[in-house]
Short mmCIF file of C-alpha atoms in Angstrom, two decimals:
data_model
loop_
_atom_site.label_atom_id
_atom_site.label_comp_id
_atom_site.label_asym_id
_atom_site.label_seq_id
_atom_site.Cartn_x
_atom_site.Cartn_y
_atom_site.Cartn_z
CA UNK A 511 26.14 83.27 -103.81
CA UNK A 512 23.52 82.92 -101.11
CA UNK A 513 25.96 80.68 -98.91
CA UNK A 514 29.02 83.54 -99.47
CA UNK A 515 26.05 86.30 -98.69
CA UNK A 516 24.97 84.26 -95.05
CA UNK A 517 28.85 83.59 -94.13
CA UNK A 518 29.41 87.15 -94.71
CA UNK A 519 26.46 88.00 -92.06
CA UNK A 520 27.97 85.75 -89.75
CA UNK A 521 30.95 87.47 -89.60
CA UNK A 522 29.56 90.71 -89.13
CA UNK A 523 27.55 89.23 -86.23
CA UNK A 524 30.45 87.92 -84.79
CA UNK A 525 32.25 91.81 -85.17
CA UNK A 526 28.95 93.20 -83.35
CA UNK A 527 28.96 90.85 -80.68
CA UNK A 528 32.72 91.84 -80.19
CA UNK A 529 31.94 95.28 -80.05
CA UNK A 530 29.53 94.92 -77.27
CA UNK A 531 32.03 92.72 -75.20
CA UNK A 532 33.57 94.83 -72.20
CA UNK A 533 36.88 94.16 -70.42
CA UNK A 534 39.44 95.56 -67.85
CA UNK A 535 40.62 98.17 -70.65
CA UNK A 536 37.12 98.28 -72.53
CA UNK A 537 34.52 99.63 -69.74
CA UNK A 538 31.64 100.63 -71.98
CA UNK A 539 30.26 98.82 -74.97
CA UNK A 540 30.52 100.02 -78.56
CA UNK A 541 26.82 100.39 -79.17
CA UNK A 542 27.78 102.36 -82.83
CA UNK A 543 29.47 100.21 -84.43
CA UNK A 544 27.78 97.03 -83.15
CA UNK A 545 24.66 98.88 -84.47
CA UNK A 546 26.60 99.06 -87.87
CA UNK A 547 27.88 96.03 -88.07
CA UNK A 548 23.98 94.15 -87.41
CA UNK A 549 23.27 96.50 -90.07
CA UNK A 550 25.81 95.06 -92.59
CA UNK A 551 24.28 91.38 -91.12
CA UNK A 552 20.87 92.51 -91.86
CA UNK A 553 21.81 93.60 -95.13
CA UNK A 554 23.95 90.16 -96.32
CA UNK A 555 21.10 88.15 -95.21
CA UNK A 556 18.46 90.15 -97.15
CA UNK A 557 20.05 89.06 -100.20
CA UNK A 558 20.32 86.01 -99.13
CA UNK A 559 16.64 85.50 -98.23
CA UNK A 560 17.47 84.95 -95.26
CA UNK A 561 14.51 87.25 -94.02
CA UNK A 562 13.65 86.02 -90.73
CA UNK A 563 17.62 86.22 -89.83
CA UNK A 564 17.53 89.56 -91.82
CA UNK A 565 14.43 90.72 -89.28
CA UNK A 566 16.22 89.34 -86.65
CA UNK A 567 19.57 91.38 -87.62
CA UNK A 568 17.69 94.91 -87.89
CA UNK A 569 15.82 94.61 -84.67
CA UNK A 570 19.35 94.01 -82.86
CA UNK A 571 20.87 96.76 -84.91
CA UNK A 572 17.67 98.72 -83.51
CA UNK A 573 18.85 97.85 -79.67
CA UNK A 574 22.24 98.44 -79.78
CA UNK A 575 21.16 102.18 -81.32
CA UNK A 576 18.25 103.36 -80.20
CA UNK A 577 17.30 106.30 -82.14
CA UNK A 578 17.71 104.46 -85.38
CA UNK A 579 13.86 104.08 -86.06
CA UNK A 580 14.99 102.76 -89.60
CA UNK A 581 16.09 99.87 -88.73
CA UNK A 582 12.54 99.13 -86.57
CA UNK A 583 11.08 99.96 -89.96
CA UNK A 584 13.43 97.43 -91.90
CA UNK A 585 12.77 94.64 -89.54
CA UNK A 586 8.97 95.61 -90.62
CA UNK A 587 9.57 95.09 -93.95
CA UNK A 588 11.10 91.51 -93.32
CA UNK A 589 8.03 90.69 -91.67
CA UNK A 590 5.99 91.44 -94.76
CA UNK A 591 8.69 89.64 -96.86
CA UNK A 592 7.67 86.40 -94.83
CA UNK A 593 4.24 87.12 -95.92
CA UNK A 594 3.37 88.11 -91.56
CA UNK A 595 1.57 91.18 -92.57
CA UNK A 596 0.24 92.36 -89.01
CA UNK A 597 3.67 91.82 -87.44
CA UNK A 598 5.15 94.01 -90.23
CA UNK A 599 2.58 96.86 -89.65
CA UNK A 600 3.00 97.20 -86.03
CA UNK A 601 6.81 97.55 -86.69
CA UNK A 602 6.13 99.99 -89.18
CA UNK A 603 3.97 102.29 -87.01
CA UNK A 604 6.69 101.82 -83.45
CA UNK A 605 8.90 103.32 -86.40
CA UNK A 606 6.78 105.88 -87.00
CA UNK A 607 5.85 107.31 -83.45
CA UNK A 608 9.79 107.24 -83.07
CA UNK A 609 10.14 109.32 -86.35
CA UNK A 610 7.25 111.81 -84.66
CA UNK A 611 9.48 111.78 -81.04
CA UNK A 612 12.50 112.74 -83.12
CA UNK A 613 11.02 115.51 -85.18
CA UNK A 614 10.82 113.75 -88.41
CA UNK A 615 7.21 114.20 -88.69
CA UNK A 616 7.28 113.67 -93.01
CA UNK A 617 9.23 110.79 -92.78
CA UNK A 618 6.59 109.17 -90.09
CA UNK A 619 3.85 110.36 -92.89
CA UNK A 620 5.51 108.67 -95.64
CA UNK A 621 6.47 105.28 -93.64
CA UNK A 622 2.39 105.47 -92.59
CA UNK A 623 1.95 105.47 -96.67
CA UNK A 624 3.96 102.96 -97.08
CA UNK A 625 2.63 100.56 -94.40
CA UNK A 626 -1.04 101.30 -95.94
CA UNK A 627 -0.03 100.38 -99.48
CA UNK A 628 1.35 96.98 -97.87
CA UNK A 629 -2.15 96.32 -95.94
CA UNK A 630 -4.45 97.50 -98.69
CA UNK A 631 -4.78 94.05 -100.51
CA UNK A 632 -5.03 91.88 -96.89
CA UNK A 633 -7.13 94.65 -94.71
CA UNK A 634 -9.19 97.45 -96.02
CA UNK A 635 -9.91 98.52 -92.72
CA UNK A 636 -6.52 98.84 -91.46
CA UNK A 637 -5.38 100.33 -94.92
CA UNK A 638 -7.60 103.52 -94.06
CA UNK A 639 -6.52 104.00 -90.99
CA UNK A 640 -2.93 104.13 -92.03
CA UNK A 641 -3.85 106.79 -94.67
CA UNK A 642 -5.99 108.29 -92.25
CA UNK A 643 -3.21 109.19 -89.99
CA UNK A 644 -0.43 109.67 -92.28
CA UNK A 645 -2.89 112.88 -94.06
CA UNK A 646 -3.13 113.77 -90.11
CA UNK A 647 0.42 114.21 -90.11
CA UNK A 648 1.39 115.71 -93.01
CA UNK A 649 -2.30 118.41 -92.04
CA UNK A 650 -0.33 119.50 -88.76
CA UNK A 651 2.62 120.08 -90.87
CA UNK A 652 0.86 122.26 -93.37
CA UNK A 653 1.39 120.06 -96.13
CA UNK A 654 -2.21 120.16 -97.31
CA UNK A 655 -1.33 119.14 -101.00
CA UNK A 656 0.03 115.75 -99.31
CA UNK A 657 -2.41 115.62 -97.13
CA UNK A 658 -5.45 115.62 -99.52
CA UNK A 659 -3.88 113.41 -101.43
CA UNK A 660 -3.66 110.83 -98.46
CA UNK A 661 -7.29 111.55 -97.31
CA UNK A 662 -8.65 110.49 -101.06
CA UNK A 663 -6.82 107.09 -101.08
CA UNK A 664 -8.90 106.36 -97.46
CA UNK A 665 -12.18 107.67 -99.06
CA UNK A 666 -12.22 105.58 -101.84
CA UNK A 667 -12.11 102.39 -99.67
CA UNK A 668 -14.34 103.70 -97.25
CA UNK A 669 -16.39 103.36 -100.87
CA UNK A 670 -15.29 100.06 -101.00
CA UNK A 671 -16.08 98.64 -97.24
CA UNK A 672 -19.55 100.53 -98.08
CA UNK A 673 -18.68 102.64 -95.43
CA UNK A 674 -20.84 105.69 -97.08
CA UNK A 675 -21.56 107.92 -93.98
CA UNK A 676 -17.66 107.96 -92.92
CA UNK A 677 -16.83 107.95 -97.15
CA UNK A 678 -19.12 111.39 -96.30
CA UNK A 679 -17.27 112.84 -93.96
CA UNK A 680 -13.97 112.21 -95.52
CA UNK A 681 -15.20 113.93 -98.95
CA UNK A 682 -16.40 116.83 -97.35
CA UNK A 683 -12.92 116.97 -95.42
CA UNK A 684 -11.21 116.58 -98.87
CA UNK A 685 -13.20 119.16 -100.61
CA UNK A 686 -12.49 121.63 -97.79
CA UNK A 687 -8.98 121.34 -97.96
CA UNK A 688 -9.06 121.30 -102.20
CA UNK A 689 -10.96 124.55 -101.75
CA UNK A 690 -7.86 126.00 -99.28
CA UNK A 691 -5.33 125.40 -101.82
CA UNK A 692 -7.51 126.86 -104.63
CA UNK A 693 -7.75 123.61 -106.62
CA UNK A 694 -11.07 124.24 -107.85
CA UNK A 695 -11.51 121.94 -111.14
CA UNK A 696 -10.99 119.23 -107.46
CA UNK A 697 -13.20 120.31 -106.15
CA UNK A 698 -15.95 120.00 -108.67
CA UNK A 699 -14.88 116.33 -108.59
CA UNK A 700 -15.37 115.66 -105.16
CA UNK A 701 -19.00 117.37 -105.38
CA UNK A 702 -19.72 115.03 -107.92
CA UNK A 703 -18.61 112.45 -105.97
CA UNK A 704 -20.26 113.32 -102.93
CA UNK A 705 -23.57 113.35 -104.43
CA UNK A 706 -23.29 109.57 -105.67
CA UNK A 707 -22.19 108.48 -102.22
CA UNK A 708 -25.28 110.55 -100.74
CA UNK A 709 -27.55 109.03 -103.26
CA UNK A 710 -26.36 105.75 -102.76
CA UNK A 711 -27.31 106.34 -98.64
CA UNK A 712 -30.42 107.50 -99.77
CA UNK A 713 -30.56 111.00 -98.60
CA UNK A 714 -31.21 113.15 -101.54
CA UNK A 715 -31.57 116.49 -99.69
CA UNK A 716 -27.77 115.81 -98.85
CA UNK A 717 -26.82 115.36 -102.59
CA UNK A 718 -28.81 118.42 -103.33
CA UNK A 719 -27.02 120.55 -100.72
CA UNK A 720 -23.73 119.57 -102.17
CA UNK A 721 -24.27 120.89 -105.41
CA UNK A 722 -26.01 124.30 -104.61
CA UNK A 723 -22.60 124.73 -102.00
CA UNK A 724 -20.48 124.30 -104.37
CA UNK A 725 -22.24 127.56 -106.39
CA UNK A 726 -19.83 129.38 -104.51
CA UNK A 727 -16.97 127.95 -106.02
CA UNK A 728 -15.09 129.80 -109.15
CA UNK A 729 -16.28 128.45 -112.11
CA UNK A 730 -18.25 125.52 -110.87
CA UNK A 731 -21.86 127.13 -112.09
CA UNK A 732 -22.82 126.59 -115.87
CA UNK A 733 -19.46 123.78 -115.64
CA UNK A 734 -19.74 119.76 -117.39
CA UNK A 735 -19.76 118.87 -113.53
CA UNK A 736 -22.51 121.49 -111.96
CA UNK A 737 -24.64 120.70 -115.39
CA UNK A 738 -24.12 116.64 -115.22
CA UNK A 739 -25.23 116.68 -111.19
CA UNK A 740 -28.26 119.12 -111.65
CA UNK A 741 -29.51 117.04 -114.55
CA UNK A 742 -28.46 113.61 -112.19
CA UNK A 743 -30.52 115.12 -108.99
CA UNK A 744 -33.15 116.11 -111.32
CA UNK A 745 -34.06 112.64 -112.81
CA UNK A 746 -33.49 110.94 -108.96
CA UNK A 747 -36.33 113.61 -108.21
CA UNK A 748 -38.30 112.36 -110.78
CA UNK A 749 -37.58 108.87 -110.71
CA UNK A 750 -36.31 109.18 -114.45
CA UNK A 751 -34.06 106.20 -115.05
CA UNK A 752 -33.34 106.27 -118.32
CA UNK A 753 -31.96 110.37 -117.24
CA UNK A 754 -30.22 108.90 -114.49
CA UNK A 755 -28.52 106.02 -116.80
CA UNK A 756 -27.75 108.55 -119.15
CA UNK A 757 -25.92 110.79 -116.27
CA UNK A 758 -24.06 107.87 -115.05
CA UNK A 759 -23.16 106.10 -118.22
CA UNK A 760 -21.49 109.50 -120.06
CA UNK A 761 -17.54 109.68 -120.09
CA UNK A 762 -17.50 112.11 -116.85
CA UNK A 763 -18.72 109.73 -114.34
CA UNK A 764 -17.49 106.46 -116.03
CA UNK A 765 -13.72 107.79 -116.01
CA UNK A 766 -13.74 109.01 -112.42
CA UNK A 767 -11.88 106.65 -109.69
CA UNK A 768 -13.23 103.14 -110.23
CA UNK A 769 -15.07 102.86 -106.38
CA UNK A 770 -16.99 106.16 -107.76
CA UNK A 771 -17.48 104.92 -111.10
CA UNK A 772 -19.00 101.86 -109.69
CA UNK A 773 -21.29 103.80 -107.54
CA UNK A 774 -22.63 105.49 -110.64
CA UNK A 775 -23.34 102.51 -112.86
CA UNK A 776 -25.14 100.75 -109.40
CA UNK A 777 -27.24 103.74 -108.84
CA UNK A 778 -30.98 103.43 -109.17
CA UNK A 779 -33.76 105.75 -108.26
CA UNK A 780 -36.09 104.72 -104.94
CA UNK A 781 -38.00 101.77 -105.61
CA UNK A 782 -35.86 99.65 -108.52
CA UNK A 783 -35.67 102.29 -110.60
CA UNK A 784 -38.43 102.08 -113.02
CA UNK A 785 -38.16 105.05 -115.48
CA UNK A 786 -40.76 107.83 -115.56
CA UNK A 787 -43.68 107.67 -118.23
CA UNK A 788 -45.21 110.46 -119.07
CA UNK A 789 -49.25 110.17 -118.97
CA UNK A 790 -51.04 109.34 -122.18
CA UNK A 791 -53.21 111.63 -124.06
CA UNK A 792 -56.71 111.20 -122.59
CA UNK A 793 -59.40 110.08 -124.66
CA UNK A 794 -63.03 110.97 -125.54
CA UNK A 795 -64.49 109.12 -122.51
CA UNK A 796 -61.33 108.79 -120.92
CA UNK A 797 -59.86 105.71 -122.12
CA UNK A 798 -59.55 103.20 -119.20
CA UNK A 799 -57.37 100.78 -120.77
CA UNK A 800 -53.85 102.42 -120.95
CA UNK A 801 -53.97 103.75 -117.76
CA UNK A 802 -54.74 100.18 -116.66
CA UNK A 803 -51.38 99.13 -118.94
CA UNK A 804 -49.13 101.57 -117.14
CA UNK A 805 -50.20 100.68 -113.76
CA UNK A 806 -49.31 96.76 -114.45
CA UNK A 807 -45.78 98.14 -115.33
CA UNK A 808 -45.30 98.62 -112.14
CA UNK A 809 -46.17 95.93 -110.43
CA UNK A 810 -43.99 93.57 -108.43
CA UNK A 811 -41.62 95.99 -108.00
CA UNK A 812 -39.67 98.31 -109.95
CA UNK A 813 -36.10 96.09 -110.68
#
Protein backbone atom coordinates (compact mmCIF):
# COMPACT_ATOMS: atom_id res chain seq x y z
CA UNK A 1 0.00 0.00 0.00
CA UNK A 2 2.74 2.41 0.98
CA UNK A 3 4.84 1.49 -2.27
CA UNK A 4 1.36 2.03 -4.61
CA UNK A 5 0.82 5.42 -2.32
CA UNK A 6 4.81 6.76 -3.18
CA UNK A 7 4.52 5.59 -7.04
CA UNK A 8 1.37 7.44 -7.16
CA UNK A 9 3.31 10.75 -5.83
CA UNK A 10 5.80 10.21 -8.33
CA UNK A 11 3.60 10.46 -10.97
CA UNK A 12 1.98 13.44 -9.89
CA UNK A 13 5.45 15.00 -9.57
CA UNK A 14 6.26 14.06 -12.84
CA UNK A 15 2.57 15.85 -14.14
CA UNK A 16 3.75 19.10 -12.09
CA UNK A 17 7.04 19.24 -13.44
CA UNK A 18 5.30 18.95 -16.95
CA UNK A 19 3.13 21.64 -16.25
CA UNK A 20 5.85 24.03 -15.49
CA UNK A 21 7.82 23.03 -18.72
CA UNK A 22 7.51 25.89 -21.48
CA UNK A 23 7.90 25.47 -25.25
CA UNK A 24 7.51 27.22 -28.69
CA UNK A 25 3.55 26.77 -28.32
CA UNK A 26 3.56 26.81 -24.34
CA UNK A 27 5.10 30.43 -23.38
CA UNK A 28 4.04 30.63 -19.75
CA UNK A 29 4.09 27.92 -17.15
CA UNK A 30 1.02 26.31 -15.61
CA UNK A 31 1.65 27.42 -12.07
CA UNK A 32 -2.27 26.05 -11.11
CA UNK A 33 -2.21 22.98 -11.86
CA UNK A 34 1.46 22.23 -11.07
CA UNK A 35 0.39 23.68 -7.66
CA UNK A 36 -2.40 20.93 -7.72
CA UNK A 37 -0.73 18.31 -8.81
CA UNK A 38 2.37 18.79 -5.76
CA UNK A 39 -0.67 18.89 -3.80
CA UNK A 40 -1.96 15.41 -4.84
CA UNK A 41 2.13 14.39 -4.30
CA UNK A 42 2.03 15.84 -0.92
CA UNK A 43 -1.01 14.13 -0.15
CA UNK A 44 0.08 10.29 -1.53
CA UNK A 45 3.19 10.62 0.38
CA UNK A 46 1.48 11.61 3.68
CA UNK A 47 -0.05 8.34 3.73
CA UNK A 48 2.73 6.88 2.91
CA UNK A 49 4.89 8.38 5.68
CA UNK A 50 6.75 9.65 3.51
CA UNK A 51 6.80 13.02 5.56
CA UNK A 52 9.93 14.62 4.70
CA UNK A 53 8.95 13.99 0.79
CA UNK A 54 5.36 15.00 1.91
CA UNK A 55 7.07 18.49 3.43
CA UNK A 56 9.01 18.66 0.56
CA UNK A 57 5.79 18.27 -1.86
CA UNK A 58 3.69 21.13 0.00
CA UNK A 59 6.44 23.67 0.08
CA UNK A 60 6.73 23.23 -3.90
CA UNK A 61 2.99 23.25 -4.18
CA UNK A 62 3.46 26.57 -2.01
CA UNK A 63 5.95 28.09 -4.90
CA UNK A 64 4.29 27.26 -7.81
CA UNK A 65 1.02 29.17 -6.03
CA UNK A 66 1.80 31.68 -4.00
CA UNK A 67 -1.17 32.73 -2.16
CA UNK A 68 -1.86 29.24 -1.00
CA UNK A 69 -0.66 29.85 2.69
CA UNK A 70 -2.15 26.27 3.37
CA UNK A 71 0.10 24.49 1.93
CA UNK A 72 3.13 26.60 3.98
CA UNK A 73 1.03 25.46 6.90
CA UNK A 74 0.95 21.68 5.72
CA UNK A 75 4.60 21.55 5.10
CA UNK A 76 4.56 22.79 8.97
CA UNK A 77 2.78 20.07 10.04
CA UNK A 78 5.25 17.53 8.31
CA UNK A 79 7.88 19.09 10.18
CA UNK A 80 6.21 18.28 13.47
CA UNK A 81 5.38 14.78 12.08
CA UNK A 82 9.30 14.24 11.91
CA UNK A 83 9.30 15.19 15.47
CA UNK A 84 11.43 19.00 14.15
CA UNK A 85 9.20 21.04 16.28
CA UNK A 86 10.88 24.60 15.76
CA UNK A 87 11.02 24.09 11.99
CA UNK A 88 7.27 23.26 12.09
CA UNK A 89 6.40 26.45 14.13
CA UNK A 90 8.13 28.89 12.03
CA UNK A 91 6.19 27.40 9.01
CA UNK A 92 3.16 27.67 10.87
CA UNK A 93 3.49 31.38 11.76
CA UNK A 94 4.99 32.45 7.66
CA UNK A 95 1.40 30.80 7.18
CA UNK A 96 -0.11 32.87 9.39
CA UNK A 97 1.24 36.46 8.52
CA UNK A 98 0.17 35.33 4.88
CA UNK A 99 -3.40 34.48 6.21
CA UNK A 100 -3.25 38.26 7.99
CA UNK A 101 -1.86 39.83 4.29
CA UNK A 102 -4.82 38.11 2.67
CA UNK A 103 -7.56 39.14 5.02
CA UNK A 104 -8.09 35.91 6.71
CA UNK A 105 -7.35 37.27 10.02
CA UNK A 106 -9.51 34.07 12.03
CA UNK A 107 -7.94 31.60 10.14
CA UNK A 108 -4.26 33.15 11.12
CA UNK A 109 -5.84 33.07 14.89
CA UNK A 110 -6.78 29.57 14.73
CA UNK A 111 -3.46 28.24 12.84
CA UNK A 112 -1.58 30.44 15.91
CA UNK A 113 -3.82 27.94 18.27
CA UNK A 114 -2.91 25.28 16.64
CA UNK A 115 0.88 25.85 16.46
CA UNK A 116 0.69 26.60 20.43
CA UNK A 117 -1.05 23.33 21.24
CA UNK A 118 1.91 21.60 19.18
CA UNK A 119 4.73 23.59 21.29
CA UNK A 120 3.04 23.39 24.66
CA UNK A 121 4.61 19.97 25.74
CA UNK A 122 8.42 20.94 24.17
CA UNK A 123 8.38 24.95 25.02
CA UNK A 124 6.27 26.70 27.52
CA UNK A 125 7.66 29.82 26.58
CA UNK A 126 7.00 29.71 23.01
CA UNK A 127 3.50 28.08 23.72
CA UNK A 128 2.41 31.56 25.32
CA UNK A 129 3.49 33.52 22.91
CA UNK A 130 1.55 31.71 20.27
CA UNK A 131 -1.62 32.11 22.42
CA UNK A 132 -0.58 35.43 23.16
CA UNK A 133 -0.87 36.56 19.66
CA UNK A 134 -3.51 34.45 18.33
CA UNK A 135 -6.07 36.31 21.42
CA UNK A 136 -4.33 39.57 19.75
CA UNK A 137 -5.87 38.66 16.65
CA UNK A 138 -9.00 37.45 17.23
CA UNK A 139 -9.15 41.17 20.06
CA UNK A 140 -8.70 43.38 16.78
CA UNK A 141 -11.37 41.40 15.23
CA UNK A 142 -13.84 41.85 18.03
CA UNK A 143 -14.02 38.38 18.84
CA UNK A 144 -13.55 38.91 22.57
CA UNK A 145 -15.27 35.51 23.55
CA UNK A 146 -12.25 33.85 21.47
CA UNK A 147 -10.04 36.01 22.55
CA UNK A 148 -10.41 35.48 26.36
CA UNK A 149 -10.44 32.21 25.86
CA UNK A 150 -6.88 32.31 24.17
CA UNK A 151 -5.49 34.79 26.82
CA UNK A 152 -6.45 32.08 29.79
CA UNK A 153 -4.59 29.14 28.11
CA UNK A 154 -1.22 31.71 28.17
CA UNK A 155 -2.00 32.67 31.84
CA UNK A 156 -2.07 29.47 33.17
CA UNK A 157 1.50 28.67 31.95
CA UNK A 158 2.72 31.89 32.77
CA UNK A 159 1.55 30.01 36.30
CA UNK A 160 3.52 27.30 35.33
CA UNK A 161 7.04 29.06 34.17
CA UNK A 162 6.35 30.98 37.66
CA UNK A 163 6.05 33.84 35.67
CA UNK A 164 3.58 35.57 38.43
CA UNK A 165 4.01 39.34 37.62
CA UNK A 166 3.27 38.74 33.70
CA UNK A 167 0.50 35.69 35.01
CA UNK A 168 -0.73 39.35 36.68
CA UNK A 169 -1.05 41.23 33.97
CA UNK A 170 -2.64 38.67 31.81
CA UNK A 171 -5.49 38.02 34.59
CA UNK A 172 -6.27 41.44 34.94
CA UNK A 173 -6.43 41.61 30.96
CA UNK A 174 -8.76 38.52 31.12
CA UNK A 175 -10.99 39.81 33.76
CA UNK A 176 -11.39 43.08 31.83
CA UNK A 177 -12.48 41.58 28.84
CA UNK A 178 -14.91 38.82 30.95
CA UNK A 179 -16.38 41.96 32.47
CA UNK A 180 -17.06 43.51 28.61
CA UNK A 181 -18.98 40.58 27.60
CA UNK A 182 -20.95 40.49 30.90
CA UNK A 183 -19.64 37.06 31.99
CA UNK A 184 -19.70 37.83 35.50
CA UNK A 185 -19.78 34.27 37.42
CA UNK A 186 -15.81 34.64 35.13
CA UNK A 187 -15.08 36.99 36.45
CA UNK A 188 -15.39 36.07 40.07
CA UNK A 189 -13.01 33.27 39.01
CA UNK A 190 -10.35 35.21 37.77
CA UNK A 191 -10.49 37.47 41.09
CA UNK A 192 -10.01 34.47 42.89
CA UNK A 193 -7.35 33.61 40.92
CA UNK A 194 -5.65 36.74 40.93
CA UNK A 195 -5.41 36.91 44.55
CA UNK A 196 -3.46 33.44 44.80
CA UNK A 197 -1.01 34.57 42.16
CA UNK A 198 -0.61 37.99 44.20
CA UNK A 199 -0.19 36.09 47.37
CA UNK A 200 2.10 33.78 46.00
CA UNK A 201 4.41 37.19 44.87
CA UNK A 202 3.97 38.30 48.16
CA UNK A 203 2.12 41.48 47.80
CA UNK A 204 -0.96 41.25 49.84
CA UNK A 205 -2.19 44.84 49.34
CA UNK A 206 -2.51 43.64 45.60
CA UNK A 207 -4.69 40.57 46.55
CA UNK A 208 -6.69 42.85 48.73
CA UNK A 209 -7.34 45.38 45.95
CA UNK A 210 -8.60 42.66 43.74
CA UNK A 211 -11.28 41.62 45.81
CA UNK A 212 -12.72 45.05 47.02
CA UNK A 213 -12.67 45.88 42.80
CA UNK A 214 -14.47 43.32 42.07
CA UNK A 215 -17.45 44.82 44.66
CA UNK A 216 -18.51 46.46 41.69
CA UNK A 217 -19.32 43.54 39.88
CA UNK A 218 -23.16 42.11 39.78
CA UNK A 219 -23.50 39.68 42.22
CA UNK A 220 -19.94 39.17 43.28
CA UNK A 221 -20.60 40.70 47.06
CA UNK A 222 -22.10 38.19 49.72
CA UNK A 223 -21.05 35.29 46.59
CA UNK A 224 -19.03 31.52 47.59
CA UNK A 225 -16.11 33.43 45.73
CA UNK A 226 -16.16 37.17 47.44
CA UNK A 227 -16.87 35.13 50.94
CA UNK A 228 -13.97 32.30 50.31
CA UNK A 229 -11.25 35.32 49.33
CA UNK A 230 -12.28 37.72 52.27
CA UNK A 231 -12.02 34.84 54.71
CA UNK A 232 -8.48 33.70 52.57
CA UNK A 233 -7.00 37.50 52.87
CA UNK A 234 -8.19 37.55 56.33
CA UNK A 235 -6.21 34.54 57.75
CA UNK A 236 -2.90 35.69 55.36
CA UNK A 237 -3.45 38.96 57.55
CA UNK A 238 -3.36 37.11 60.48
CA UNK A 239 -1.00 34.54 59.74
CA UNK A 240 -3.86 31.89 60.44
CA UNK A 241 -2.80 28.71 58.68
CA UNK A 242 -5.01 26.38 59.63
CA UNK A 243 -7.86 29.40 58.00
CA UNK A 244 -5.77 29.60 55.11
CA UNK A 245 -5.59 25.56 54.67
CA UNK A 246 -9.09 25.49 55.19
CA UNK A 247 -9.67 28.26 52.25
CA UNK A 248 -7.45 26.43 49.97
CA UNK A 249 -8.32 22.87 50.67
CA UNK A 250 -12.47 23.41 50.16
CA UNK A 251 -13.97 22.17 46.73
CA UNK A 252 -13.86 25.92 45.19
CA UNK A 253 -10.23 26.35 44.99
CA UNK A 254 -9.23 22.61 44.65
CA UNK A 255 -11.49 22.25 41.37
CA UNK A 256 -10.28 25.42 39.68
CA UNK A 257 -7.59 24.96 36.68
CA UNK A 258 -4.86 22.68 38.05
CA UNK A 259 -1.77 25.62 37.79
CA UNK A 260 -4.34 27.63 40.22
CA UNK A 261 -5.22 24.77 42.23
CA UNK A 262 -1.63 24.13 42.80
CA UNK A 263 -1.00 27.63 43.82
CA UNK A 264 -3.60 27.21 46.53
CA UNK A 265 -2.48 23.98 48.15
CA UNK A 266 1.46 25.65 48.02
CA UNK A 267 0.31 28.76 49.66
CA UNK A 268 1.63 29.60 53.08
CA UNK A 269 1.41 32.72 55.14
CA UNK A 270 4.91 34.98 55.55
CA UNK A 271 7.34 33.18 57.47
CA UNK A 272 6.46 29.13 56.96
CA UNK A 273 3.23 29.49 57.85
CA UNK A 274 2.91 28.72 61.44
CA UNK A 275 -0.80 29.04 62.45
CA UNK A 276 -2.00 31.76 64.83
CA UNK A 277 -2.45 30.90 68.68
CA UNK A 278 -4.46 32.77 70.49
CA UNK A 279 -2.81 34.01 73.97
CA UNK A 280 -3.47 31.96 77.07
CA UNK A 281 -5.51 33.03 79.93
CA UNK A 282 -3.13 34.89 82.27
CA UNK A 283 -2.60 33.69 85.60
CA UNK A 284 -2.53 34.96 89.23
CA UNK A 285 1.11 36.17 89.00
CA UNK A 286 1.20 35.91 85.46
CA UNK A 287 2.25 32.54 84.67
CA UNK A 288 5.71 32.64 82.94
CA UNK A 289 5.81 29.23 81.73
CA UNK A 290 3.30 29.03 78.77
CA UNK A 291 4.23 32.05 77.37
CA UNK A 292 7.76 30.60 77.43
CA UNK A 293 6.04 27.26 75.56
CA UNK A 294 4.54 29.33 72.78
CA UNK A 295 7.54 31.28 72.06
CA UNK A 296 9.71 27.88 71.53
CA UNK A 297 6.97 27.04 68.89
CA UNK A 298 8.33 29.28 66.94
CA UNK A 299 11.60 28.86 66.82
CA UNK A 300 13.76 27.82 63.89
CA UNK A 301 11.42 28.93 61.67
CA UNK A 302 7.91 28.58 60.95
CA UNK A 303 7.88 25.38 58.13
Amino acid sequence: MAAQKINEAHEHIAKAEKCLKTSLTKWKPDFDSAASEYAKAAVCFKNAKQYEQAMEAYLKEAESHTENKTAIEQAGMMMKEQKKMPEAIQYIEKACMMYMENGTPDTAAMALDRAGKLIEPLNLEKAVDLYQKAAGVFENEDRLRQAVELLGKASRLLVRLRRLDDAAVALQKEKNMYKEIENFPMCFKKTTAQVLVHLHRGDFVAADKCVRESYSLPGYSGSEDCVAMETLLQGYDEQDEDQIHRVCNSPLLKYMDNDYAKLAISLRVPGGGAKKKKAPASSPGGASGAPAEEEDDYEGGLC
